[in-house]
Coordinates of C-alpha atoms in Angstrom, one line a residue:
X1082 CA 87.9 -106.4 83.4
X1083 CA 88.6 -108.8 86.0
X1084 CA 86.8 -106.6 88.6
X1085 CA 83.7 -106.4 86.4
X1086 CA 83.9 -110.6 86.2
X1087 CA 84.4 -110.3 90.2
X1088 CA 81.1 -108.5 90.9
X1089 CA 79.2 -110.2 88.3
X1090 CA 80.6 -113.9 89.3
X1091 CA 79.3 -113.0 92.7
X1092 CA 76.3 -111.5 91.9
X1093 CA 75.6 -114.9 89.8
X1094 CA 76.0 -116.6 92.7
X1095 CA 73.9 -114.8 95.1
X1096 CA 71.3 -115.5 92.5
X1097 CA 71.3 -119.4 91.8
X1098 CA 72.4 -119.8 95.3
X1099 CA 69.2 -121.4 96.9
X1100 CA 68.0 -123.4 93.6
X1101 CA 71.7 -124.5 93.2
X1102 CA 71.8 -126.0 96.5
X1103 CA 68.4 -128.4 95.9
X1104 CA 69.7 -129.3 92.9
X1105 CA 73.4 -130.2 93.7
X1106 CA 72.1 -132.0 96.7
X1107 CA 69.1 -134.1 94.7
X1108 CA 71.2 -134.6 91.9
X1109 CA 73.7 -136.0 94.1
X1110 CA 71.3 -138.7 95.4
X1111 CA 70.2 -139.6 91.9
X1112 CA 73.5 -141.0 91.0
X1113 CA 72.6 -143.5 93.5
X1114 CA 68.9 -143.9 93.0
X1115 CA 68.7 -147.3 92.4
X1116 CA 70.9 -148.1 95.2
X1117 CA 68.7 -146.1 97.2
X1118 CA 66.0 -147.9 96.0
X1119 CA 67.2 -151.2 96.9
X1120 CA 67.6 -150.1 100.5
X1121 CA 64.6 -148.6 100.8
X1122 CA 62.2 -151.6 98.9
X1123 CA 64.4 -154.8 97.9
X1124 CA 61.3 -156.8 97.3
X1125 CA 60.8 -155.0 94.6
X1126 CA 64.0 -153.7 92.4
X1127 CA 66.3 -156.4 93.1
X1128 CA 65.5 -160.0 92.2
X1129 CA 67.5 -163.7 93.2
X1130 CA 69.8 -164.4 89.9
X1131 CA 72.1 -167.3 91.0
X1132 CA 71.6 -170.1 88.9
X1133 CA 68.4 -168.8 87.6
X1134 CA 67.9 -168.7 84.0
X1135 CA 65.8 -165.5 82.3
X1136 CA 62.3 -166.1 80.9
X1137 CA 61.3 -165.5 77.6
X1138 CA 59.9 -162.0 76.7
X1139 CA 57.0 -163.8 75.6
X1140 CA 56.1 -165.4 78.7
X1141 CA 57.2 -162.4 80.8
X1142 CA 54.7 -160.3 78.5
X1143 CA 51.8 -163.6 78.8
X1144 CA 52.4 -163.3 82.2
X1145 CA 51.4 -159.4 82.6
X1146 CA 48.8 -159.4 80.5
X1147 CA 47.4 -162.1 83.1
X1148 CA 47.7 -160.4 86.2
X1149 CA 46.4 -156.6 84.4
X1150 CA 44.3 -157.1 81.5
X1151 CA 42.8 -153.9 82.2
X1152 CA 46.7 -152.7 81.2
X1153 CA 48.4 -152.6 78.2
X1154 CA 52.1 -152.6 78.3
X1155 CA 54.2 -149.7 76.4
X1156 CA 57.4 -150.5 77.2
X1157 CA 59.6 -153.2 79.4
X1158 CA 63.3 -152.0 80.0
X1159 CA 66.0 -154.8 80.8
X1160 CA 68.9 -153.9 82.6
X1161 CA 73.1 -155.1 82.7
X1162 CA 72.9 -155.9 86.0
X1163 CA 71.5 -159.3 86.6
X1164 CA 70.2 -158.7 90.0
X1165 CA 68.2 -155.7 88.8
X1166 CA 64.1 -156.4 88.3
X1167 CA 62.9 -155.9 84.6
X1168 CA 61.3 -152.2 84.6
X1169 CA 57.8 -152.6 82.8
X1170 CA 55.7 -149.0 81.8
X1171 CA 51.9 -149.7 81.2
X1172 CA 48.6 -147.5 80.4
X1173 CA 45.6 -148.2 81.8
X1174 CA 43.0 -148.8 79.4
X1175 CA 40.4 -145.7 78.8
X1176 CA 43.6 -143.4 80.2
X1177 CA 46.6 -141.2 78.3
X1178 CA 49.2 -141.4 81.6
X1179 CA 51.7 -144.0 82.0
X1180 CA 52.6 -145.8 85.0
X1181 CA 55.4 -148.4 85.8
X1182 CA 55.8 -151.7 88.0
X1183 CA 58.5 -154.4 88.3
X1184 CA 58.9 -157.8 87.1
X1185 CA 61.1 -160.5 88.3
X1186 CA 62.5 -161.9 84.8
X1187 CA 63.8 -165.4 86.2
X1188 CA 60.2 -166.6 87.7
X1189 CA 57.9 -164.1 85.4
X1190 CA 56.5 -162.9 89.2
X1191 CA 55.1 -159.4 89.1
X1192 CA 56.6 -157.6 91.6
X1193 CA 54.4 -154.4 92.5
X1194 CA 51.5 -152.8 91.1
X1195 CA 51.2 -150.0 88.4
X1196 CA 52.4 -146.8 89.9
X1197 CA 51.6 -143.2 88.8
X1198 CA 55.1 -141.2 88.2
X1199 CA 56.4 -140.2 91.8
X1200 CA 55.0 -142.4 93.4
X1201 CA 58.2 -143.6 95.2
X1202 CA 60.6 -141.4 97.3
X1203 CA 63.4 -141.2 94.4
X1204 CA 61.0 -140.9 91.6
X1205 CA 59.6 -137.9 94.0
X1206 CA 63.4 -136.6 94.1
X1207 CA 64.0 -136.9 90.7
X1208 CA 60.9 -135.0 89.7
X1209 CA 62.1 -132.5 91.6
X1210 CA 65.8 -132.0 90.4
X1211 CA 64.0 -131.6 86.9
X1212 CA 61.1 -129.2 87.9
X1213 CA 61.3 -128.3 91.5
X1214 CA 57.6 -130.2 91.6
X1215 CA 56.1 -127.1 89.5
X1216 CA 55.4 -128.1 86.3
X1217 CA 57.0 -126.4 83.6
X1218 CA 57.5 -123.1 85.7
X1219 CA 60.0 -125.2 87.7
X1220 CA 61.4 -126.4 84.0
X1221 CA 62.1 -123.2 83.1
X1222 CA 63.5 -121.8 86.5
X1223 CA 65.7 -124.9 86.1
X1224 CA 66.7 -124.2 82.8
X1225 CA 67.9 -120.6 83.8
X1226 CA 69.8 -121.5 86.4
X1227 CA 71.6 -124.2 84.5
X1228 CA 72.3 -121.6 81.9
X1229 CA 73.7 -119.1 84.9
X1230 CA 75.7 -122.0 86.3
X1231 CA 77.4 -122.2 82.9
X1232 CA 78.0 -118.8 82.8
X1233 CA 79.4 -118.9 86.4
X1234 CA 81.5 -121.5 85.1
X1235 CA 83.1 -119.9 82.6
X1236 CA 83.7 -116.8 84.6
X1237 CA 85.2 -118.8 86.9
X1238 CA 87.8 -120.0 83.8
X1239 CA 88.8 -116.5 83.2
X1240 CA 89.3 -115.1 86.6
X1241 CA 91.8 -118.4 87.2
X1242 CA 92.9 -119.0 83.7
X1243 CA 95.9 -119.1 85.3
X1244 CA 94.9 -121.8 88.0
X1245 CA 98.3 -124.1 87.6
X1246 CA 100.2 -121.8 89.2
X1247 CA 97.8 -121.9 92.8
X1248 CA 96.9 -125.4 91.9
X1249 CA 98.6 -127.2 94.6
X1250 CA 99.6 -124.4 96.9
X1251 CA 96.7 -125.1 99.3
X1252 CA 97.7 -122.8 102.6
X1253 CA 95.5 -124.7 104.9
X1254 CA 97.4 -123.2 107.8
X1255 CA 97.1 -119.1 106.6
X1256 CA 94.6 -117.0 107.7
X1257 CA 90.3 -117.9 107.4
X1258 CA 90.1 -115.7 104.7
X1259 CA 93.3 -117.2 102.5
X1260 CA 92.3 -120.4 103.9
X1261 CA 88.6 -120.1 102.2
X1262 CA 89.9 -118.5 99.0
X1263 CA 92.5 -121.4 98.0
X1264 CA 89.7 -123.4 99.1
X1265 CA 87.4 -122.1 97.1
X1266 CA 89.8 -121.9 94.4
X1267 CA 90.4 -125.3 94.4
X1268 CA 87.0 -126.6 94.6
X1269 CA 86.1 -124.6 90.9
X1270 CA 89.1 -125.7 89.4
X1271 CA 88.5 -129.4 89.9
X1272 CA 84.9 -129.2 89.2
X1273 CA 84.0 -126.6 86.8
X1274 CA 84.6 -128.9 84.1
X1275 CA 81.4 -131.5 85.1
X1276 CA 79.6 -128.4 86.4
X1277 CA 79.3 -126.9 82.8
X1278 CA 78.7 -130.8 81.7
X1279 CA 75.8 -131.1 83.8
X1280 CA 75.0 -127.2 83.2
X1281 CA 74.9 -127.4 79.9
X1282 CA 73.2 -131.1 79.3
X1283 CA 70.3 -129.9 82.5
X1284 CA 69.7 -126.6 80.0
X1285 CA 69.3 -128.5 77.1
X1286 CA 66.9 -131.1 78.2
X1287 CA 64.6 -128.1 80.0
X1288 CA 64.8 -126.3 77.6
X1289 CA 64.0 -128.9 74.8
X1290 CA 61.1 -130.1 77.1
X1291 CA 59.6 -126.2 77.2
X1292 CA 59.8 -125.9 73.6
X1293 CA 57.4 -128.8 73.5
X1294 CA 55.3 -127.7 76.3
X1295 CA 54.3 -124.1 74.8
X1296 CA 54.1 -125.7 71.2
X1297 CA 51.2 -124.6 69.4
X1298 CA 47.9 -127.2 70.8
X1299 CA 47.7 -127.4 66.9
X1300 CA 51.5 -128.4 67.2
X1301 CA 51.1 -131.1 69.7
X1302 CA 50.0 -134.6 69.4
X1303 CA 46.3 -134.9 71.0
X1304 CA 46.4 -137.4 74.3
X1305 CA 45.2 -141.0 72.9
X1306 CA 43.2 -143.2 75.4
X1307 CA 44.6 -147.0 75.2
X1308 CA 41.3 -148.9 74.8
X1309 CA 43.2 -151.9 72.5
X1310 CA 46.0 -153.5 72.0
X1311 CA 47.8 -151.6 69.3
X1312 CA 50.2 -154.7 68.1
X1313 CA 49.5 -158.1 66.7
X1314 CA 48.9 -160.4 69.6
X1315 CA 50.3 -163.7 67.7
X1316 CA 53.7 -161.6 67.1
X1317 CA 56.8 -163.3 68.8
X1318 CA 58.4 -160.7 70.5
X1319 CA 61.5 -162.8 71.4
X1320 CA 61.3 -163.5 67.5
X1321 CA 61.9 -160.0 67.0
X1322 CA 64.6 -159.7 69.4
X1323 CA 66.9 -162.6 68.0
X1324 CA 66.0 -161.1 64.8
X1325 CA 66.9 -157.6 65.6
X1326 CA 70.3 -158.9 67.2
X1327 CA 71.5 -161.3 64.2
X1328 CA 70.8 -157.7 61.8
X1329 CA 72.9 -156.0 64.3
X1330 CA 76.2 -157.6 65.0
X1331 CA 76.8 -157.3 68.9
X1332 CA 73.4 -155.6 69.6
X1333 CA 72.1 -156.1 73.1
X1334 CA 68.6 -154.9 73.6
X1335 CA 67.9 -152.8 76.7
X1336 CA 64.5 -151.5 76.3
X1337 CA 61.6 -152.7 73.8
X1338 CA 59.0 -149.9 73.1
X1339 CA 55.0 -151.5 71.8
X1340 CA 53.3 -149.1 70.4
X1341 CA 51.2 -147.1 72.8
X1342 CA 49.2 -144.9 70.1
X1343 CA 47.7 -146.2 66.5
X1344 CA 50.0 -146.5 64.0
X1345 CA 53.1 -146.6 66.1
X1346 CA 56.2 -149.5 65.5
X1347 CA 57.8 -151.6 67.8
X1348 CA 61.0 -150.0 68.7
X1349 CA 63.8 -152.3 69.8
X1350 CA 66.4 -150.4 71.2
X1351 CA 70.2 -151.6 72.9
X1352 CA 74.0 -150.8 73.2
X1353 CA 76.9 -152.4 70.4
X1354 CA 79.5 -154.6 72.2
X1355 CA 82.4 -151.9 71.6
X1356 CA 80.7 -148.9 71.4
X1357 CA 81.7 -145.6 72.4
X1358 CA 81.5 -145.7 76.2
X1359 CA 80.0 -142.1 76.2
X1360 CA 76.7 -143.4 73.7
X1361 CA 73.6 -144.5 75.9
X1362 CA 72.2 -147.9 76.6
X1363 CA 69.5 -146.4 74.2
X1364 CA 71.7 -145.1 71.3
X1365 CA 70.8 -147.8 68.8
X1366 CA 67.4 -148.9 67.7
X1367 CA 65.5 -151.4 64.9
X1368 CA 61.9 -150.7 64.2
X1369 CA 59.0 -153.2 63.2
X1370 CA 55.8 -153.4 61.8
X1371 CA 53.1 -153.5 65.0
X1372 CA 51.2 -155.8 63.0
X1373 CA 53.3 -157.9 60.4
X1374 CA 56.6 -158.4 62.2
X1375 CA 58.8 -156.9 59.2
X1376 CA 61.9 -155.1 59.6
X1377 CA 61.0 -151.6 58.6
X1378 CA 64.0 -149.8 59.9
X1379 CA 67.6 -149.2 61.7
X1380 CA 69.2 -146.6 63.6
X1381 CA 73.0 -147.5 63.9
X1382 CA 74.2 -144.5 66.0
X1383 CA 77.9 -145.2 64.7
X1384 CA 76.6 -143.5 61.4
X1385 CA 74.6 -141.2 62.8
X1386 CA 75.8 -137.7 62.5
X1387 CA 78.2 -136.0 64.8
X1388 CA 75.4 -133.2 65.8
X1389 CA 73.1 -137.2 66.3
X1390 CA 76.1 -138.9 68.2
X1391 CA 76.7 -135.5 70.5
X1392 CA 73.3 -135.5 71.6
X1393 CA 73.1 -139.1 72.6
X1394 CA 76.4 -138.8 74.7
X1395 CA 74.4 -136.2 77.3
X1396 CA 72.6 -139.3 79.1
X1397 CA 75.6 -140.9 80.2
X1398 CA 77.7 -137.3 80.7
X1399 CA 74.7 -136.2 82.9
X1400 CA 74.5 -138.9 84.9
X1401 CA 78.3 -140.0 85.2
X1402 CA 77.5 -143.7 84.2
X1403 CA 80.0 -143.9 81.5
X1404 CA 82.8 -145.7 83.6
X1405 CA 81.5 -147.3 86.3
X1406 CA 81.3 -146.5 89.8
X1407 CA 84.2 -145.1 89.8
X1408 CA 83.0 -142.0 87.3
X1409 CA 79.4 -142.1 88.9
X1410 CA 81.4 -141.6 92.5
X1411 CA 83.0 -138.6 90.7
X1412 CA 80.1 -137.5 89.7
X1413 CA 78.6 -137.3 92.7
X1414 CA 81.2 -135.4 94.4
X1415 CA 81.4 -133.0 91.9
X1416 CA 78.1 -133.1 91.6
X1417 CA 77.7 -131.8 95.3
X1418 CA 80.8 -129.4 94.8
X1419 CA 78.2 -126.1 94.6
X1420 CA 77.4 -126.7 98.0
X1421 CA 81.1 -126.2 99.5
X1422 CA 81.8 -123.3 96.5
X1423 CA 78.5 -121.2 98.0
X1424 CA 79.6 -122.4 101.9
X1425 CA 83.2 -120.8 100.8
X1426 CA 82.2 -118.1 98.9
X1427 CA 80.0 -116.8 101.4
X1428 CA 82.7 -117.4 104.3
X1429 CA 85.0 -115.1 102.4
X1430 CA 81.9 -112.2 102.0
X1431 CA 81.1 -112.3 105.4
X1432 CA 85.3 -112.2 106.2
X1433 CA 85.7 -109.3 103.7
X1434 CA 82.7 -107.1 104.7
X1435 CA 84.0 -107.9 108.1
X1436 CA 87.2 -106.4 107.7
X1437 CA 85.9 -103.2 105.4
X1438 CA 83.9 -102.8 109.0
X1439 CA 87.0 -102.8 110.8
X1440 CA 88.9 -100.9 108.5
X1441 CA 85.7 -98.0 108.4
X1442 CA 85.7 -98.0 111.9
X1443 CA 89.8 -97.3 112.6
X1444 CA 89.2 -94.5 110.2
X1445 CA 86.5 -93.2 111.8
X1446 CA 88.3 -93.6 115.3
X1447 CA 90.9 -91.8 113.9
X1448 CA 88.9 -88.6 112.5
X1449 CA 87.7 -88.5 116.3
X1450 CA 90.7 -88.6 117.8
X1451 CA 92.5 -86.0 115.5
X1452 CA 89.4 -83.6 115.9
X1453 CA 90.1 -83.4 120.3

């Protein structure tokens, strides 16, 4: 049996090898994107917060609405970090495809123009850790492999089920080939637990997003063309907000979603002071009437079901988020860990297939020699 796992754990990896790699590598980066970002364009995702106090939504959203009125915003995401610029997502009117821009909250300053989706380097990189910048053949070649790294995973588990016993019995000074197997040993043990996290959470997502994509036409929502504001122009947004926030006890709004089709809500959704560390900055939500204001509906993912509450935890599993730097660092490392496992794995091939060489050859020497 465990010869059978052998040959099909390394056949695995011969065949995820070379998508593995771009994804371990730009997945890596993402942890970091908005650090990134901030190196790359300060001007326009980090913003002066020292003694500065935040603008009303109101006069953030009077502001935009200024500077674009040929745009109609769909939704404005706030952020923990004070120093981080709002993230505002708007449609052009007479168009169906979003774009995004940046907003300083403190001095309601707009910060750059409407941008298509990859327009900057990380967005580029994160496009292609989803899809490999080919559309929904990249989702589902992404989706495979996440489902083969699971498998490899789990392999893994059963060849070493017995790992405790090696686990700290590193012979860094043995031979290349013992050196690169305890290495390599190692390496899966530590990791192969957020490998099948991000496995499993990368299949899902594809493969949710591909179920939608080759949906019936008759299945799928027809593109709408923003020509209109879709909401009540006189509605107090920040009205909503306390509102939403004295209905929830310790609700803190992260993102508010205007309608961006006819007949959509507004959406408020946030985190609960106390939460589950593992739920998303998105796991709860309050929905109101685009038109009258009223209070039309809550989604408290404390009494959501388990199958509900599961489901929202992939964000911040995914992405590490869920302690700090400190679990995004991990993340990161572990993230990249596919990289060394191939590098190691591939040392030991070469250093096996190397020695069967050897080994054919003395044999073959010997035949010679006991033939004069």
């Amino acid at each position: 049996m465990n010869k059978v796992l052998f040959k099909l754990h390394r056949l695995l990896a011969l065949l995820i090898c070379a998508p593995l790699l771009l994804i371990s590598l730009s997945g890596s980066v993402l942890v970091y994107k908005h650090e990134i970002d901030a190196l790359l364009m300060p001007e326009r995702v980090r913003v002066a917060a020292v003694g500065e106090a935040r603008q009303s939504f109101d006069v953030l959203l009077h502001a935009f609405n200024q500077a674009y009125p040929a745009y109609e915003v769909t939704g404005w995401q706030l952020f923990a970090d004070p120093g981080r610029a709002d993230l505002v997502y708007v449609m052009a009117h007479g168009g169906s495809e979003w774009s995004s821009l940046f907003v300083d909250q403190y001095r309601a300053k707009i910060l750059s123009d409407p941008s298509p989706p990859k327009y900057y380097v990380t967005d580029l990189v994160r496009e292609f850790h989803y899809t490999f910048l080919a559309g929904d053949i990249g989702l589902l070649l992404y989706a495979v492999v996440a489902v083969l790294l699971c498998i490899q995973a789990l392999i893994g588990m059963i060849l070493h089920r017995k790992f405790w016993k090696v686990l700290f019995t590193f012979r860094y000074r043995a031979r290349p080939i013992i050196y690169f197997g305890d290495l390599h040993k190692l390496l899966g043990v530590v990791a192969t637990p957020v490998l099948l996290v991000l496995g499993f959470t990368g299949a899902y997502w594809n493969i949710n997003q591909l179920s939608y994509s080759f949906a019936k036409p008759v299945m799928r929502p027809a593109p709408y063309s923003v020509g209109e504001r879709l909401y009540n122009p006189m509605l107090s947004i920040d009205a909503l907000l306390r509102e939403s926030q004295g209905r929830l006890v310790g609700f803190a709004p992260s993102f508010v979603s205007l309608p961006s089709k006819p007949g959509y809500a507004i959406n408020i959704l946030g985190g609960v002071s106390g939460q589950n560390p593992l739920y998303s900055e998105f796991a709860n939500s309050l929905r109101y009437d685009a038109q009258t204001g009223e209070f039309s509906g809550l989604r408290d993912i404390r009494e959501s079901s388990v199958t509900a509450q599961i489901k929202n935890s992939f964000r911040r599993l995914h992405f590490g988020n869920f302690a700090g730097n400190w679990s995004r660092l991990i993340w990161a490392v572990l993230g990249f860990s596919p990289v060394m496992l191939i590098a190691s794995g591939l040392a030991m091939w070469r250093m096996r297939r190397l020695q069967r060489m050897r080994h054919v050859n003395k044999k073959a020497l010997r035949s010679i020699n006991a033939n004069l």
